[in-house]
């Protein structure tokens, strides 16, 4: 190759641009980052990203509707991808644009199987057709649903106004319940030819078709009868309202399809009607067992756009870390306790775990006002300082009680022969699979991938603390249990440092940068804020158009995406293992369904 | 040895079981149940054994910051008249995420201008998500989060849209459930009032001093703080 004289190159071009000069354009919109990719070249670009540049982890896929009813305005749907290297580092963001009519984008599932559910979600909510997707069905809405609810021109059942605050509350002050005025029955839409009365479960053809397909692939020449069994949706072991349609060959799982969405509230649609501030308490309700971490991710995403004027003071940063780590411990306690519940040990282990969790919740309640729906973070700090006595209480718990209690759980369970025989070698996921399926958090690390956002792409003040990214090597249920114990101990380490270093200590100090306004101004642009939540990477992708409400508000929910790997975990195993496999992923349906 | 793990586990359970009774014995003479200290101990770092609280006979005391459905505050003036603190500025209704606050503003019958006092004030407590924003952002400390969480009723349509009358509680009640917050706000208010008074006094003094000073050619006096 001849060497070109590279004098005074104005801006250094990214590898991707030099590699695909025609297909890739650097983002030019103000406040945006990443690259725009030609739709037709997407697969090629993604292949190069994965195989040549090391971006092997596709963390988030979502769509944004750029819609305007102004004449001659540009209308399109944009699909946004966030790639990472599993060895650490920042994001590489690419986008493809497709017209709103007949939106079509090539599917990345053959390259990144972890895109499966996320593409289905984009299809379900935005109507983007992913060419080559093996199983494109609705995922959160049911098959009888008409329209694509996340599109900007779609109006929900109790539609009042485009965005909040609603005028009929103030200044008009008319008192009525919206549902009284708007009887639901008269406002429901069905697809053409759909008969809601005659609809039967067996008419769920697409789901059973996929199960059927898997079955034939598995045992063409063995002459056994296969049956389809529905596990859930309402059963304690499904952790809420989650259904698994499985196809069984005897007692062996041949195929499994998760069916979710029974709890779907269209969190994101509500989020786009809300003002920026209003979304904070809604994030609490996503994963209601770890509301502080949810607050954290959203605060980061918005603060990224707001810049320096929303940089939290030191004490607030420490408080955030303290709260997030306490949340991790309480979440893992719950997860470990309930894993045993799934094994059939109703209810003693969970009670031991819950007891400690209650003590942590006492701290949350005294500080934030609520045990579970904390609503504690604000843009530029936290809502209030620690009240009197709570500093000491955290200290007592972290230095004295919790280490002892975690050890006790360890003694109680880890060597228990029943636990071990039910979980060792069950639901094995190799490191390659774990990465390819975009799993995150304990599921990923139990498979031997030392990927923890607190280290790989540090946020807040995590780079100041000494702690280890723990890994386990087998990738089975037992390791996913053990990794949670390990992580709780690491969290305690972080907490010990954070409490000792907390500026102001027990006395208190500044916890908010400037005033805490009820309306914030967020400059136009996009941002993706992610944290290592207890369940894995919790990310918020937000787009602002400079107005008082987010133009796009998307949650990359770890529970939801970790479920992509569930089928892989279960196929070839027994029915009884399904439940514990599911338990080892640790899902919360509020977050899966949103 | 096979079975050792199970035995170890059962040992943990056994200690928990025994602890429950040991604690009872240790507390002999003092009330471990149905008493403040007992409940407090059962939620401390030293708690052992059984930790259940027998609701509704026993109740966990709620911390000051605990928030449940908001209420409106009125002051009582020297003549015993209720004075709403709310000015119907609308901030709480604008910031409320599920939009469950409705405010009916007062209009002056003659000038048709809004009067800073709501005719009525509604909160749909079924929809309220107890986020606490209304209390946090109200500039007049007129709306605060309550501690009373026992408000179940049989008919949500008849009972669960609270109006101003039902929402209003005296400032004394607020001072009772949230003493620290109340004191902080009162101190702030007093400081503010003192500052205002000082500024007014200084202005008056300056106005009074000016002609004399100007005549004598003195620089204006600096007002005392
Ligand atoms: S309660 Fe407070 S925020 Fe709400 S209208 Fe009254 S004064 Fe304004
Ligand atoms: S607590 Fe939150 S939801 Fe309830 S009335 Fe106040 S602002 Fe609205």
PDB file of C-alpha atoms in Angstrom, chain A residues 164-166 168-177 179-180 274-275 277-278 280-282 285 348 351-352 354-355 358-359 362 365-371 373-378 383-384 387 393 396-397 400-401 404-405 408 411-413 415-418 516-519, chain B residues 1-10 12-17 42-51 60-63 65-67 88-91 93-105 122 124 126-127 129-133 136-137 156-158 160-161:
ATOM      1  CA  UNK A 164     -47.982  17.127  30.960  1.00  0.00           C
ATOM      2  CA  UNK A 165     -48.806  19.256  32.861  1.00  0.00           C
ATOM      3  CA  UNK A 166     -52.438  18.985  31.790  1.00  0.00           C
ATOM      4  CA  UNK A 168     -57.591  20.759  33.141  1.00  0.00           C
ATOM      5  CA  UNK A 169     -55.755  20.238  36.440  1.00  0.00           C
ATOM      6  CA  UNK A 170     -54.510  23.773  36.615  1.00  0.00           C
ATOM      7  CA  UNK A 171     -55.498  26.508  35.904  1.00  0.00           C
ATOM      8  CA  UNK A 172     -58.874  25.071  34.956  1.00  0.00           C
ATOM      9  CA  UNK A 173     -59.255  22.745  37.911  1.00  0.00           C
ATOM     10  CA  UNK A 174     -62.063  20.513  36.633  1.00  0.00           C
ATOM     11  CA  UNK A 175     -62.522  17.533  38.862  1.00  0.00           C
ATOM     12  CA  UNK A 176     -63.297  14.215  37.293  1.00  0.00           C
ATOM     13  CA  UNK A 177     -61.788  10.831  36.903  1.00  0.00           C
ATOM     14  CA  UNK A 179     -62.017   6.847  33.210  1.00  0.00           C
ATOM     15  CA  UNK A 180     -65.471   8.002  34.236  1.00  0.00           C
ATOM     16  CA  UNK A 274     -43.929  13.476  31.586  1.00  0.00           C
ATOM     17  CA  UNK A 275     -41.605  16.348  32.222  1.00  0.00           C
ATOM     18  CA  UNK A 277     -38.460  15.725  36.699  1.00  0.00           C
ATOM     19  CA  UNK A 278     -41.672  13.710  36.739  1.00  0.00           C
ATOM     20  CA  UNK A 280     -37.828  10.194  38.504  1.00  0.00           C
ATOM     21  CA  UNK A 281     -40.555   8.638  40.675  1.00  0.00           C
ATOM     22  CA  UNK A 282     -41.617   6.524  37.724  1.00  0.00           C
ATOM     23  CA  UNK A 285     -41.489   1.576  39.857  1.00  0.00           C
ATOM     24  CA  UNK A 348     -37.200 -20.021  55.693  1.00  0.00           C
ATOM     25  CA  UNK A 351     -37.202 -14.865  55.634  1.00  0.00           C
ATOM     26  CA  UNK A 352     -33.621 -14.676  56.827  1.00  0.00           C
ATOM     27  CA  UNK A 354     -35.874 -10.434  54.137  1.00  0.00           C
ATOM     28  CA  UNK A 355     -34.996  -9.606  57.722  1.00  0.00           C
ATOM     29  CA  UNK A 358     -35.967  -4.763  56.139  1.00  0.00           C
ATOM     30  CA  UNK A 359     -33.163  -3.172  58.112  1.00  0.00           C
ATOM     31  CA  UNK A 362     -35.516   1.252  57.371  1.00  0.00           C
ATOM     32  CA  UNK A 365     -37.436   5.058  54.665  1.00  0.00           C
ATOM     33  CA  UNK A 366     -35.849   7.418  57.135  1.00  0.00           C
ATOM     34  CA  UNK A 367     -33.766   9.108  54.456  1.00  0.00           C
ATOM     35  CA  UNK A 368     -36.085   9.273  51.498  1.00  0.00           C
ATOM     36  CA  UNK A 369     -39.528   8.870  53.023  1.00  0.00           C
ATOM     37  CA  UNK A 370     -40.387   5.584  51.432  1.00  0.00           C
ATOM     38  CA  UNK A 371     -39.228   2.012  51.755  1.00  0.00           C
ATOM     39  CA  UNK A 373     -40.387   3.989  45.971  1.00  0.00           C
ATOM     40  CA  UNK A 374     -37.527   6.137  47.114  1.00  0.00           C
ATOM     41  CA  UNK A 375     -37.543   8.955  44.556  1.00  0.00           C
ATOM     42  CA  UNK A 376     -34.336  10.206  46.085  1.00  0.00           C
ATOM     43  CA  UNK A 377     -32.118  11.432  43.254  1.00  0.00           C
ATOM     44  CA  UNK A 378     -32.444  14.847  41.668  1.00  0.00           C
ATOM     45  CA  UNK A 383     -33.349  15.236  47.479  1.00  0.00           C
ATOM     46  CA  UNK A 384     -32.267  15.543  51.104  1.00  0.00           C
ATOM     47  CA  UNK A 387     -31.499  12.604  58.879  1.00  0.00           C
ATOM     48  CA  UNK A 393     -27.274   3.187  61.620  1.00  0.00           C
ATOM     49  CA  UNK A 396     -23.655  -0.290  62.356  1.00  0.00           C
ATOM     50  CA  UNK A 397     -25.219  -2.344  59.623  1.00  0.00           C
ATOM     51  CA  UNK A 400     -21.251  -5.148  62.159  1.00  0.00           C
ATOM     52  CA  UNK A 401     -24.427  -6.816  61.158  1.00  0.00           C
ATOM     53  CA  UNK A 404     -22.131 -11.525  59.799  1.00  0.00           C
ATOM     54  CA  UNK A 405     -25.489 -12.149  58.207  1.00  0.00           C
ATOM     55  CA  UNK A 408     -24.713 -16.885  57.891  1.00  0.00           C
ATOM     56  CA  UNK A 411     -23.176 -21.279  55.912  1.00  0.00           C
ATOM     57  CA  UNK A 412     -26.837 -21.998  55.646  1.00  0.00           C
ATOM     58  CA  UNK A 413     -26.968 -22.588  51.929  1.00  0.00           C
ATOM     59  CA  UNK A 415     -22.702 -26.304  51.190  1.00  0.00           C
ATOM     60  CA  UNK A 416     -26.198 -27.645  51.428  1.00  0.00           C
ATOM     61  CA  UNK A 417     -26.236 -30.848  49.384  1.00  0.00           C
ATOM     62  CA  UNK A 418     -29.729 -30.253  48.097  1.00  0.00           C
ATOM     63  CA  UNK A 516     -33.784  22.199  43.033  1.00  0.00           C
ATOM     64  CA  UNK A 517     -36.143  23.585  40.402  1.00  0.00           C
ATOM     65  CA  UNK A 518     -39.440  21.936  39.593  1.00  0.00           C
ATOM     66  CA  UNK A 519     -38.805  22.311  35.912  1.00  0.00           C
TER      67      UNK A 519
ATOM     68  CA  UNK B   1     -19.162 -35.875  54.614  1.00  0.00           C
ATOM     69  CA  UNK B   2     -22.475 -36.130  52.881  1.00  0.00           C
ATOM     70  CA  UNK B   3     -25.208 -34.417  54.833  1.00  0.00           C
ATOM     71  CA  UNK B   4     -22.853 -32.131  56.693  1.00  0.00           C
ATOM     72  CA  UNK B   5     -23.983 -29.151  54.646  1.00  0.00           C
ATOM     73  CA  UNK B   6     -27.570 -29.825  55.563  1.00  0.00           C
ATOM     74  CA  UNK B   7     -26.688 -30.144  59.223  1.00  0.00           C
ATOM     75  CA  UNK B   8     -24.794 -26.878  59.145  1.00  0.00           C
ATOM     76  CA  UNK B   9     -27.791 -25.231  57.557  1.00  0.00           C
ATOM     77  CA  UNK B  10     -30.165 -26.658  60.112  1.00  0.00           C
ATOM     78  CA  UNK B  12     -28.424 -21.843  61.556  1.00  0.00           C
ATOM     79  CA  UNK B  13     -32.149 -22.381  61.742  1.00  0.00           C
ATOM     80  CA  UNK B  14     -31.862 -23.868  65.193  1.00  0.00           C
ATOM     81  CA  UNK B  15     -29.889 -20.887  66.505  1.00  0.00           C
ATOM     82  CA  UNK B  16     -32.521 -18.561  65.121  1.00  0.00           C
ATOM     83  CA  UNK B  17     -35.181 -20.597  66.856  1.00  0.00           C
ATOM     84  CA  UNK B  42     -36.476  -5.539  67.032  1.00  0.00           C
ATOM     85  CA  UNK B  43     -35.451  -3.233  64.207  1.00  0.00           C
ATOM     86  CA  UNK B  44     -31.971  -2.470  65.536  1.00  0.00           C
ATOM     87  CA  UNK B  45     -28.690  -4.031  64.566  1.00  0.00           C
ATOM     88  CA  UNK B  46     -28.782  -6.204  67.692  1.00  0.00           C
ATOM     89  CA  UNK B  47     -32.053  -7.903  66.943  1.00  0.00           C
ATOM     90  CA  UNK B  48     -32.019 -11.663  67.088  1.00  0.00           C
ATOM     91  CA  UNK B  49     -34.531 -14.391  66.663  1.00  0.00           C
ATOM     92  CA  UNK B  50     -38.083 -13.472  65.824  1.00  0.00           C
ATOM     93  CA  UNK B  51     -38.486 -10.007  64.418  1.00  0.00           C
ATOM     94  CA  UNK B  60     -43.673   0.426  63.472  1.00  0.00           C
ATOM     95  CA  UNK B  61     -43.162   4.097  64.249  1.00  0.00           C
ATOM     96  CA  UNK B  62     -42.692   5.983  61.000  1.00  0.00           C
ATOM     97  CA  UNK B  63     -39.665   8.214  60.559  1.00  0.00           C
ATOM     98  CA  UNK B  65     -39.567  11.916  56.430  1.00  0.00           C
ATOM     99  CA  UNK B  66     -42.097   9.163  55.820  1.00  0.00           C
ATOM    100  CA  UNK B  67     -44.516  10.275  53.169  1.00  0.00           C
ATOM    101  CA  UNK B  88     -53.271  28.400  44.436  1.00  0.00           C
ATOM    102  CA  UNK B  89     -50.062  29.126  42.561  1.00  0.00           C
ATOM    103  CA  UNK B  90     -50.432  25.791  40.827  1.00  0.00           C
ATOM    104  CA  UNK B  91     -46.879  24.548  41.160  1.00  0.00           C
ATOM    105  CA  UNK B  93     -50.478  20.583  40.199  1.00  0.00           C
ATOM    106  CA  UNK B  94     -47.889  21.254  37.530  1.00  0.00           C
ATOM    107  CA  UNK B  95     -45.205  19.074  39.069  1.00  0.00           C
ATOM    108  CA  UNK B  96     -47.419  16.169  40.145  1.00  0.00           C
ATOM    109  CA  UNK B  97     -46.334  13.238  37.954  1.00  0.00           C
ATOM    110  CA  UNK B  98     -49.654  11.366  37.698  1.00  0.00           C
ATOM    111  CA  UNK B  99     -51.501  14.690  37.634  1.00  0.00           C
ATOM    112  CA  UNK B 100     -53.860  13.875  40.451  1.00  0.00           C
ATOM    113  CA  UNK B 101     -54.148  17.397  41.881  1.00  0.00           C
ATOM    114  CA  UNK B 102     -56.896  19.720  40.732  1.00  0.00           C
ATOM    115  CA  UNK B 103     -57.055  23.284  41.951  1.00  0.00           C
ATOM    116  CA  UNK B 104     -60.063  25.555  41.580  1.00  0.00           C
ATOM    117  CA  UNK B 105     -58.838  29.111  41.803  1.00  0.00           C
ATOM    118  CA  UNK B 122     -58.734  18.051  45.120  1.00  0.00           C
ATOM    119  CA  UNK B 124     -57.329  11.761  43.857  1.00  0.00           C
ATOM    120  CA  UNK B 126     -55.981   6.477  44.417  1.00  0.00           C
ATOM    121  CA  UNK B 127     -53.765   7.961  41.774  1.00  0.00           C
ATOM    122  CA  UNK B 129     -48.033   7.906  43.898  1.00  0.00           C
ATOM    123  CA  UNK B 130     -46.726   9.414  47.140  1.00  0.00           C
ATOM    124  CA  UNK B 131     -43.734  10.851  45.379  1.00  0.00           C
ATOM    125  CA  UNK B 132     -43.629  13.904  47.615  1.00  0.00           C
ATOM    126  CA  UNK B 133     -42.976  16.382  44.808  1.00  0.00           C
ATOM    127  CA  UNK B 136     -40.988  19.445  48.001  1.00  0.00           C
ATOM    128  CA  UNK B 137     -41.709  22.197  45.510  1.00  0.00           C
ATOM    129  CA  UNK B 156     -63.390   4.435  46.118  1.00  0.00           C
ATOM    130  CA  UNK B 157     -65.815   6.516  44.134  1.00  0.00           C
ATOM    131  CA  UNK B 158     -67.380   8.096  47.172  1.00  0.00           C
ATOM    132  CA  UNK B 160     -61.142   8.753  47.417  1.00  0.00           C
ATOM    133  CA  UNK B 161     -61.198  12.156  45.846  1.00  0.00           C
TER     134      UNK B 161
END
